[in-house]
Coordinates of C-alpha atoms and ligand atoms in Angstrom, one line a residue:
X852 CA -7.0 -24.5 14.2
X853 CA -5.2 -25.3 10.8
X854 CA -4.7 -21.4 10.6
X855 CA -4.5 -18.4 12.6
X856 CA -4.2 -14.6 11.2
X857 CA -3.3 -11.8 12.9
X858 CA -4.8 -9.0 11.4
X859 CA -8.0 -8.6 10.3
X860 CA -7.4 -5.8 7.7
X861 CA -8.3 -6.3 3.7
X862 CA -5.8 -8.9 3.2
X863 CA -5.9 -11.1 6.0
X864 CA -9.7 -11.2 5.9
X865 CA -9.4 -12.0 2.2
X866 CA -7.0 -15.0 3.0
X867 CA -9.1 -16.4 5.6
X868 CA -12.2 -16.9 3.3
X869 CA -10.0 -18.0 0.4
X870 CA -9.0 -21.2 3.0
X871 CA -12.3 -21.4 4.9
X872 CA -13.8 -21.8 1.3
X873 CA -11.2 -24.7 1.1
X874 CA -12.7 -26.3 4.2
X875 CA -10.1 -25.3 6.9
X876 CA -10.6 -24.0 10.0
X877 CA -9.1 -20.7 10.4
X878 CA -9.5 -17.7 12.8
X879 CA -8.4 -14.1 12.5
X880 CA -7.2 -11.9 15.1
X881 CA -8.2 -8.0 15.2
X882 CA -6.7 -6.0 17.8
X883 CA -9.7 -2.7 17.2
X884 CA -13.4 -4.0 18.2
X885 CA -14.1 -3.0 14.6
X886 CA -12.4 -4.1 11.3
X887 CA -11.7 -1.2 8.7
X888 CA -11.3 1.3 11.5
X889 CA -10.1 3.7 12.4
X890 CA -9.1 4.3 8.6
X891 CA -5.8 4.7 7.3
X892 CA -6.1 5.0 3.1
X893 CA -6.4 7.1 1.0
X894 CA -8.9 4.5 -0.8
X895 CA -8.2 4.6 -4.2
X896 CA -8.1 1.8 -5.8
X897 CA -8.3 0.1 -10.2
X898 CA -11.1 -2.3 -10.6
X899 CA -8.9 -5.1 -9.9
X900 CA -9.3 -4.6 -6.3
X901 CA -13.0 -5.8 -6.5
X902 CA -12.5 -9.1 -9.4
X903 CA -9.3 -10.3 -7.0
X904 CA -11.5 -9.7 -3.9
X905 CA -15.0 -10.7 -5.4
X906 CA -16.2 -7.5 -3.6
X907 CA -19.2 -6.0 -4.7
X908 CA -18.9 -2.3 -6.0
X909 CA -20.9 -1.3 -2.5
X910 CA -17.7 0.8 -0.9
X911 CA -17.4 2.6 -3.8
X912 CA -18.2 6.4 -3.2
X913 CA -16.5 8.0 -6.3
X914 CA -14.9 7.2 -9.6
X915 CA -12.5 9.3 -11.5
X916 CA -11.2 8.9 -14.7
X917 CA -8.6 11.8 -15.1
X918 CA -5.4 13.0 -13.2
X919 CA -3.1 16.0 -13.1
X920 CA 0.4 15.8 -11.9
X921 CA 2.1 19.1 -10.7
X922 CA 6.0 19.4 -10.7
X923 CA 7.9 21.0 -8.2
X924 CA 8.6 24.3 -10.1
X925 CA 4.7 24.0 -11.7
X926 CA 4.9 22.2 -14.8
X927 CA 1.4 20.4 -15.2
X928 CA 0.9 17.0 -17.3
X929 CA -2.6 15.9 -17.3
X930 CA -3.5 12.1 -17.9
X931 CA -7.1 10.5 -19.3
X932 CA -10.1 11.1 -19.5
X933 CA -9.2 7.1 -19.5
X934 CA -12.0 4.6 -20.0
X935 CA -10.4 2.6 -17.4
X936 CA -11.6 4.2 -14.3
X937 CA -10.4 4.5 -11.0
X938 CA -12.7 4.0 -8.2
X939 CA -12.7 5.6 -4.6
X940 CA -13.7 3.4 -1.9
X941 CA -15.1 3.8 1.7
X942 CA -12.4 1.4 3.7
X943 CA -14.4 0.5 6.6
X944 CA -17.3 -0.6 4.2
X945 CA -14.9 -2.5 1.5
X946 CA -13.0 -4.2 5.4
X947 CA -16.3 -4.8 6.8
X948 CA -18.0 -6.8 3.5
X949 CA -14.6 -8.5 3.3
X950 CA -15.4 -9.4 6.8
X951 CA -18.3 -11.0 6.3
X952 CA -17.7 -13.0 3.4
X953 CA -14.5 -14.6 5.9
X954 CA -17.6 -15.5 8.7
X955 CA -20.3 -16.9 6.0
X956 CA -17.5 -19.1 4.4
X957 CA -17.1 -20.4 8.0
X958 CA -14.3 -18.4 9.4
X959 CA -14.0 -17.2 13.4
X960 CA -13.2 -13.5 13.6
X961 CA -12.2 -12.5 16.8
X962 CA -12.2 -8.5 17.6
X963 CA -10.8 -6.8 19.9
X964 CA -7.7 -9.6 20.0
X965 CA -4.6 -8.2 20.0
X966 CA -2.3 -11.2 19.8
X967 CA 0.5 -10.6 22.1
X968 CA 3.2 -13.7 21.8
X969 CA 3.8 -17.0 20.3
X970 CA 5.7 -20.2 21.2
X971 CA 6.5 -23.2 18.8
X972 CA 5.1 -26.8 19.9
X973 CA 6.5 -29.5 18.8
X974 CA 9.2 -30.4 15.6
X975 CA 9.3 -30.3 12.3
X976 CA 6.9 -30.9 9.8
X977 CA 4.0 -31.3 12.4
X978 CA 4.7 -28.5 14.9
X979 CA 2.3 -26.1 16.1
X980 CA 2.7 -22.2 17.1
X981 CA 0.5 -21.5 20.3
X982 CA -0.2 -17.5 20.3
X983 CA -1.5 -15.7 23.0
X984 CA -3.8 -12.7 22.8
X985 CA -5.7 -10.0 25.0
X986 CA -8.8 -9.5 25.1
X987 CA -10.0 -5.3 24.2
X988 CA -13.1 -6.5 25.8
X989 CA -12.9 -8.8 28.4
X990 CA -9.8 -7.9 29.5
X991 CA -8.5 -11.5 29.5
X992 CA -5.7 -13.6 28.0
X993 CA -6.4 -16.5 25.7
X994 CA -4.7 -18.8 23.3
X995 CA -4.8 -20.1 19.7
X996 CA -2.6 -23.0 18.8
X997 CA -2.9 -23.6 14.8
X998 CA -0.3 -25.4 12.3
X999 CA 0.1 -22.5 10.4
X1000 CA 0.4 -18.9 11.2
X1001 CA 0.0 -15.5 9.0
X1002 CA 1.2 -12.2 9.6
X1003 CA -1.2 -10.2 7.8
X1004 CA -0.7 -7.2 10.8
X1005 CA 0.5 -4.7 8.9
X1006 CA 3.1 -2.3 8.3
X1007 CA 4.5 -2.7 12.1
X1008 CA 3.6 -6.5 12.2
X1009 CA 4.7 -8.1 15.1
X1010 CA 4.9 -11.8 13.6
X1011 CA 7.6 -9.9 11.4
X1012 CA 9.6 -9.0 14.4
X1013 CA 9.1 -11.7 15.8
X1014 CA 9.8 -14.7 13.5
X1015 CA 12.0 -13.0 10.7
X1016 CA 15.2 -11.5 11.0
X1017 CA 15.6 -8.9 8.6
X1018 CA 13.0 -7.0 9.7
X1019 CA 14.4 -3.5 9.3
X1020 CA 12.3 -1.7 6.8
X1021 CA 12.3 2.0 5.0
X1022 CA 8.9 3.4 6.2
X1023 CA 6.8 6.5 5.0
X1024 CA 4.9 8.4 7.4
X1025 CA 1.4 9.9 5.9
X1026 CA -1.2 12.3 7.0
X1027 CA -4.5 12.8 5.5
X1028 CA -7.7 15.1 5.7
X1029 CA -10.9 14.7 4.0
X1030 CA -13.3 17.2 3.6
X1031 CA -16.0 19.4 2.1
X1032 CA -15.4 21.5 -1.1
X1033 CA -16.0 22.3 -4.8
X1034 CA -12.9 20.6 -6.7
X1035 CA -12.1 19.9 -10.4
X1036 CA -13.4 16.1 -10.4
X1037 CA -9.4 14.9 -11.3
X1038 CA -6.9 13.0 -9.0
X1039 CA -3.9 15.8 -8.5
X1040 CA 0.0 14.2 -7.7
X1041 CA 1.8 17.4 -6.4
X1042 CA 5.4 16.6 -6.3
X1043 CA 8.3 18.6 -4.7
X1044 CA 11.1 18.6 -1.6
X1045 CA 9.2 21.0 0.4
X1046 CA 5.6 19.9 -0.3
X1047 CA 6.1 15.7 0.5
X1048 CA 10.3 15.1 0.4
X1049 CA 10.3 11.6 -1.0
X1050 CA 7.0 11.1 -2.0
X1051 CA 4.2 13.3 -2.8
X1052 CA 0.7 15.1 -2.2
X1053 CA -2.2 14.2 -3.7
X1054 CA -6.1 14.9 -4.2
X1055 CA -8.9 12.4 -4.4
X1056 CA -12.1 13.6 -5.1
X1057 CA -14.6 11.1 -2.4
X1058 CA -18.2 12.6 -3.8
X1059 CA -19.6 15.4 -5.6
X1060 CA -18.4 17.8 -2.8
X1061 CA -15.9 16.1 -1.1
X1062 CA -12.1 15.2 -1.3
X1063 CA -9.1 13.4 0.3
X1064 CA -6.1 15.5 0.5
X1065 CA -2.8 13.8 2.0
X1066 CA 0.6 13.6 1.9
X1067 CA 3.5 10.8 2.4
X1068 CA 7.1 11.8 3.2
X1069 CA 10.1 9.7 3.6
X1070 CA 11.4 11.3 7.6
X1071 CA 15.4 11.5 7.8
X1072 CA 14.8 8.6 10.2
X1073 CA 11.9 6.8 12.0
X1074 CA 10.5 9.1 14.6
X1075 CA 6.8 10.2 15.6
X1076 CA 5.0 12.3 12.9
X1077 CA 4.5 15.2 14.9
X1078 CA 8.4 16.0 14.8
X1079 CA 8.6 19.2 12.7
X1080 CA 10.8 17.3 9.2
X1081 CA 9.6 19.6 7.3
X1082 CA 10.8 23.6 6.5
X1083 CA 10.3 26.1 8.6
X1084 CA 10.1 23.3 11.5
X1085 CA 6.3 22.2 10.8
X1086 CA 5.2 19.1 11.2
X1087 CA 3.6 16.9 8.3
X1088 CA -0.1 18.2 9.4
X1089 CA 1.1 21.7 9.3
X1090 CA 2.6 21.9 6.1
X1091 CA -0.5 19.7 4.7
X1092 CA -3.0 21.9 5.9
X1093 CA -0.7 25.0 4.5
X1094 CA -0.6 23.4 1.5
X1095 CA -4.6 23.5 1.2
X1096 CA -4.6 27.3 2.2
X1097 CA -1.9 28.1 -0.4
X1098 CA -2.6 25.4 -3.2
X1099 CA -5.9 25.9 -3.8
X1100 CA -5.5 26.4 -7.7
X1101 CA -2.9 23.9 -7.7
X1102 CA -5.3 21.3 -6.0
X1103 CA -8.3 22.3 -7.9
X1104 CA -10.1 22.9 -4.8
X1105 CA -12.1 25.7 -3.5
X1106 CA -13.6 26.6 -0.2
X1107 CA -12.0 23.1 1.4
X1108 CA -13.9 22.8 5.0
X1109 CA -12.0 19.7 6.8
X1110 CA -14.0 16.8 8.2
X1111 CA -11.9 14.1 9.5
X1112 CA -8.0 13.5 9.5
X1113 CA -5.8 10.2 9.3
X1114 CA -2.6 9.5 9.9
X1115 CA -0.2 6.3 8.9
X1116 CA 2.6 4.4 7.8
X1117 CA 3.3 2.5 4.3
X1118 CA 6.2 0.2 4.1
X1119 CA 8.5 0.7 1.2
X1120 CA 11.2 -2.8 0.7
X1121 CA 12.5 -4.6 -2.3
X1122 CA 11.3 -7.8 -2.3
X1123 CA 11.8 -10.0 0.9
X1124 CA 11.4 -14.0 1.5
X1125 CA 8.0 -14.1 3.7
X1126 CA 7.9 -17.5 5.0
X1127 CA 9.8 -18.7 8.0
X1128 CA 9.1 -22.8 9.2
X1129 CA 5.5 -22.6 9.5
X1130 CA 4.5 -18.7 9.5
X1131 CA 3.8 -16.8 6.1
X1132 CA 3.5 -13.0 6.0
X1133 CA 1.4 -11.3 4.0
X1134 CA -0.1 -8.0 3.2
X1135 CA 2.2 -4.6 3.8
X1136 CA 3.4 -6.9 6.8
X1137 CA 5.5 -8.5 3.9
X1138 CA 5.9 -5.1 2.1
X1139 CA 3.4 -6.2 -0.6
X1140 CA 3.2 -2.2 -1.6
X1141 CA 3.6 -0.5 -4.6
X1142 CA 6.4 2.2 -3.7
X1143 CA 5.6 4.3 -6.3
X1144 CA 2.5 4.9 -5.3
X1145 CA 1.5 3.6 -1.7
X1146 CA -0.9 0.9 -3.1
X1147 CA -1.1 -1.6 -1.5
X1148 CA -4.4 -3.7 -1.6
X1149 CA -4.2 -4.9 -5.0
X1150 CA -0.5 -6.3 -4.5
X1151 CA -1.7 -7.4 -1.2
X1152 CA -4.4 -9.5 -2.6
X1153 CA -2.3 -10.8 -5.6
X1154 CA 0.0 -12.5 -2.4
X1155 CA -2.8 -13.9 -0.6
X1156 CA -4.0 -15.7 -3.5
X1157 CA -0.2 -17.8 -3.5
X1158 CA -0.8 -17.7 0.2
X1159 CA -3.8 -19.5 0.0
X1160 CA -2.4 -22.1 -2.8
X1161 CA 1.0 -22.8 -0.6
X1162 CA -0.8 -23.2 2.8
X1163 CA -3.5 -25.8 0.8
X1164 CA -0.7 -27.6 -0.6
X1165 CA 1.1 -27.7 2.9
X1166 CA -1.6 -28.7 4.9
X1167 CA -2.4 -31.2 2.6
X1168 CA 1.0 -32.7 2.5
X1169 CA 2.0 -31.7 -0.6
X1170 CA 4.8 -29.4 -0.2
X1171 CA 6.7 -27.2 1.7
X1172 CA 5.2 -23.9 2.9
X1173 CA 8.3 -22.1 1.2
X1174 CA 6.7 -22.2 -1.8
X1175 CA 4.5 -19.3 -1.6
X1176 CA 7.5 -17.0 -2.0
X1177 CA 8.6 -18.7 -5.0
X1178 CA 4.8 -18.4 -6.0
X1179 CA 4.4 -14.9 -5.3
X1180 CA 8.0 -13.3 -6.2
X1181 CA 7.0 -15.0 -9.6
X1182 CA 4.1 -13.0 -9.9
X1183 CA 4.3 -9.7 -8.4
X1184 CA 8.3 -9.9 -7.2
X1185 CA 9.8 -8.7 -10.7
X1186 CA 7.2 -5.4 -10.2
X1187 CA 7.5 -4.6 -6.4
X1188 CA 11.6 -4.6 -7.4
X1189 CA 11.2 -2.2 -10.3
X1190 CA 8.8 0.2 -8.6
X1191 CA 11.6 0.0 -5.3
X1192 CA 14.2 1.1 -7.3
X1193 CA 12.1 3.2 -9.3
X1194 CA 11.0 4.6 -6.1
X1195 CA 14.5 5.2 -4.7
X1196 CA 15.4 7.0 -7.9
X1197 CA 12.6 9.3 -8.6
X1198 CA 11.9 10.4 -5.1
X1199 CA 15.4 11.2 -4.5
X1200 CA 15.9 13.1 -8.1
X1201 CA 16.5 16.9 -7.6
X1202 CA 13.3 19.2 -7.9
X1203 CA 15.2 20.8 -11.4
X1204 CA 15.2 17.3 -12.5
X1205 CA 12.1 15.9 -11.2
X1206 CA 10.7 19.6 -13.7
X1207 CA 12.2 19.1 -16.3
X1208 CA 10.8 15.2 -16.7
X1209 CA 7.8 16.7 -16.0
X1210 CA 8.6 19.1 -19.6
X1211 CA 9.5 15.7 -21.3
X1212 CA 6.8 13.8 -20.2
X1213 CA 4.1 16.5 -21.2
X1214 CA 4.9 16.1 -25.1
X1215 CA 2.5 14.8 -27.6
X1216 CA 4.2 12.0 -28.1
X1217 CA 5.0 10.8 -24.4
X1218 CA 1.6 11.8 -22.8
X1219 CA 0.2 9.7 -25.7
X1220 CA 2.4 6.5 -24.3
X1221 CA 1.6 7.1 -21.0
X1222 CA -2.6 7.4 -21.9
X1223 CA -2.1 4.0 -24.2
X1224 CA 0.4 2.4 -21.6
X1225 CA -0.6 3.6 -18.3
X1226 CA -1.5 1.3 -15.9
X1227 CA -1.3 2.5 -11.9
X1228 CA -0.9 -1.0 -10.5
X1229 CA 2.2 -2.0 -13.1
X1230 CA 3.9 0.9 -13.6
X1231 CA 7.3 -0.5 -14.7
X1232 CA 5.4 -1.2 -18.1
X1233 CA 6.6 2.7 -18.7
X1234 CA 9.8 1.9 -18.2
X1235 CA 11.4 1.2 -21.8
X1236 CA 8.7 2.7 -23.9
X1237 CA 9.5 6.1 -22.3
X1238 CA 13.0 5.5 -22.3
X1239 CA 13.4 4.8 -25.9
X1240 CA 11.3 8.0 -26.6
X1241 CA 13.5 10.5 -24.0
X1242 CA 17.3 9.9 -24.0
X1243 CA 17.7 12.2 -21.5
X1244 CA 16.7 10.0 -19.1
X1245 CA 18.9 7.5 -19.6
X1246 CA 21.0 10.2 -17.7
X1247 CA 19.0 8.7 -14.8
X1248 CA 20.0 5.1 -15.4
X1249 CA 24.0 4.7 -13.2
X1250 CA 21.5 5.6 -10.2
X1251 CA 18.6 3.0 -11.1
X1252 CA 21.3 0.8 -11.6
X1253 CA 23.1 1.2 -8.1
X1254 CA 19.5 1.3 -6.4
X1255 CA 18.9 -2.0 -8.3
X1256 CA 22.3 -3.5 -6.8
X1257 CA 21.6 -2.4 -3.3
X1258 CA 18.0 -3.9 -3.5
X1259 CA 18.8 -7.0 -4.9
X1260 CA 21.7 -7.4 -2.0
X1261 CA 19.7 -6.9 0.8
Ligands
LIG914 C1 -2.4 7.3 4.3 C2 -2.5 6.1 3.5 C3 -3.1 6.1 2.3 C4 -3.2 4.9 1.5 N1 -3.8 4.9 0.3 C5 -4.0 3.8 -0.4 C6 -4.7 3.8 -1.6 O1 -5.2 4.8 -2.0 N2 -4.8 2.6 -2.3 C7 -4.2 1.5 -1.9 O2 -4.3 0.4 -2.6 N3 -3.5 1.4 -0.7 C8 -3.4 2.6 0.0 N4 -2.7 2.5 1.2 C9 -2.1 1.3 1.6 C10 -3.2 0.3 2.2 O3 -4.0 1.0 3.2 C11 -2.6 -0.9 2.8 O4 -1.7 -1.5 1.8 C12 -3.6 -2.0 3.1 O5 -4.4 -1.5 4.2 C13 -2.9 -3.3 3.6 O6 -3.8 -4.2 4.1 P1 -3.3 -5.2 5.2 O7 -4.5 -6.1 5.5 O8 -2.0 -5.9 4.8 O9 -2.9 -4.4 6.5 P2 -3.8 -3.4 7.4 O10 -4.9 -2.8 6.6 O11 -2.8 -2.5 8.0 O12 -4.4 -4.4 8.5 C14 -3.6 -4.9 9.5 C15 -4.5 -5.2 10.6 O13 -3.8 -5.9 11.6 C16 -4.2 -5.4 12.9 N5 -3.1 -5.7 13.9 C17 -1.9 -5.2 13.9 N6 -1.2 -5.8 14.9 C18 -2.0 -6.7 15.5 C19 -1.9 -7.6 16.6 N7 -0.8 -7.7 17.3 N8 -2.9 -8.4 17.0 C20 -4.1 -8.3 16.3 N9 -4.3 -7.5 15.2 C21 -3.3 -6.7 14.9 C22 -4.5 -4.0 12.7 O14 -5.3 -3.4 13.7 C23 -5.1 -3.9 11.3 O15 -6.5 -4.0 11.3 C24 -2.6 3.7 2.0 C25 -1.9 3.7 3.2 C26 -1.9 4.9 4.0 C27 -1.2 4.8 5.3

């Protein structure tokens, strides 16, 4: 094979049929016997996750157009009606067309696979790395030897671990439930310490009577998510689903009747180099995630567009593989640093001060800026016009400015 992926999530999927288009052979390795499940998004997503994916709209189940975002203490800003919409996908539909786009261009998708080690073959330039993977469903080990090899497994990737060494990573744990009930039609943020510490809550409407409603929290250190972080020792689950049964008004939901629950992780890391020799990373296995939000599939698909280019070029002969990070820190690198430190500074603000930005924010003047200006997959475009307009946050700027250092040294 010229290239093997692990991972046949969104972004892998979309790598592989941007180089089978390109006439190489390429396989990619799921570990589940199904791609897009079980589910672990929230699934909302601009319009540029369908014109970088050349998706059709046909995992779209919703689309909203206005948001609400609730401080700690109850101060309310509300965004839009904006005439850019958001849209609400179904992930196992939006995985499973991306799926089958990768096998008409030509690709091999093996289910089922879960690749389980690699060795190198060979030296430099021409080497090969052999990986070896079980089979879900025949129970049996095979191999895949390929001149090139992504990591597009996700936020616990094990091509990470095993071919890069600073691998340590912060990582949010998130729980979800979707369900039945009347709601407000808006997308509702709900910040606060006791409610999601270092992070938030939110609401997605899904349909006409139905709604996601999650959380992601930042644990004191990496554990499993059933260990009770938050107050009064509950876990993430408990103090989501007490949330619902106290929050209604707050959500804009009534009569909520759960249907299914999710649980996962979303990697939040400055920038990182993701090539090592012949193996790229790509995807949240390279922390391609906005951390201001959790987003991850639009960033994720900027990468595998350079991803594509670099490993064309280097198959090819025409340069080294180590120019995909060049290719993608200069496209998305200057905004996945800003929203990491932005991240690291917001999320760790007191809830007083996370309020009384909240206050600021809701003037005429500001909401205007962020209604013009807005834009949920480059939010560091905010940055200076709300600075100039609110001095007060300038207060904010000797801990941006260490949370810049640190990121930039690791
Ligand atoms: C609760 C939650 C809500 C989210 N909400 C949103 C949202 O609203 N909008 C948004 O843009 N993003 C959201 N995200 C992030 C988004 O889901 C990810 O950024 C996106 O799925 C990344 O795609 P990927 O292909 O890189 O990785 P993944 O989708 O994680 O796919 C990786 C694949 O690799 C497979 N794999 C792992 N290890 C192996 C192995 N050893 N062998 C073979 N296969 C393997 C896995 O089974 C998986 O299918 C959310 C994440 C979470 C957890």
């Amino acid at each position: 094979m010229d290239v093997a992926i692990v991972g046949g999530g969104p972004i892998g999927l979309a790598l592989g049929r941007s180089l089978a288009d390109r006439g190489f052979s390429v396989v990619v390795l799921e570990e589940h016997v199904a791609v897009g499940k079980p589910v672990q998004c929230a699934g909302l997503v601009s319009e540029r996750a369908f014109s970088l994916s050349g998706l059709s709209t046909g995992s779209v189940v919703h689309e909203v157009s206005e948001a609400r975002v609730v401080s700690p203490g109850g101060v309310e800003i509300r965004l839009g009606p904006s005439k850019k919409k958001m849209y609400v996908i179904d992930r196992h539909l939006f995985d499973r067309e991306m799926a089958e786009n990768f096998v008409r261009s030509g690709g091999v998708l093996g289910v089922g696979s879960r690749v389980v080690g690699f060795s190198s073959r060979g030296a430099a330039p021409s080497h090969s790395v052999e990986m070896e993977h079980l089979s879900a469903i025949s129970g049996r080990m095979g191999r895949y030897s390929a001149r090139v090899v992504v990591g597009a497994d996700g936020v616990f990737s094990v091509v990470r671990k095993r071919f890069f060494r600073n691998s340590r990573r912060h990582i949010l744990g998130a729980v979800e439930v979707e369900g039945f009930c009347e709601h407000d039609d808006t997308v509702a943020i709900v910040l606060g310490r006791g409610v999601a510490p270092g992070f938030f809550l939110w609401k997605i409407p899904s349909g006409e009577r139905r709604a996601r409603i999650g959380l992601a929290f930042s644990p004191p250190r990496p554990g499993p998510l059933d260990r009770p972080y938050f107050s009064y020792g509950r876990t993430a689950f408990e103090n989501l689903v007490e949330f619902i049964r106290k929050g209604s008004e707050t959500l804009g939901i009534w009569g909520f009747q759960p249907a299914q629950l999710i649980s996962g992780a979303i990697p939040v890391t400055p920038p990182l180099p993701s090539t090592a020799g012949n193996v790229l990373l790509v995807g949240d296995a390279a922390g391609h995630v906005k951390a201001t939000s959790g987003g991850g599939i639009v960033m994720g698909l900027r990468g595998a567009i350079h991803a594509a280019r670099a490993i064309e070029d280097f198959l090819d002969g025409r340069g080294p593989l180590e120019k995909y990070d060049d290719l993608w820190m200069g496209d998305i690198g200057r905004e996945l640093l800003v929203d990491y430190v932005l991240h690291r500074t917001f999320f760790c603000a007191s809830d007083a001060e996370v309020d009384h930005m909240m206050e600021l924010f809701g003037s005429e003047n500001n909401l205007s800026v962020l209604n013009r200006l807005g834009d949920v997959d480059y939010p560091s475009r905010l940055i200076v016009p709300l600075l100039v307009r609110n001095p007060w946050l300038l207060r904010l700027l000797p801990r941006f400015m260490k949370n810049l250092f640190e990121a930039k040294r690791r």
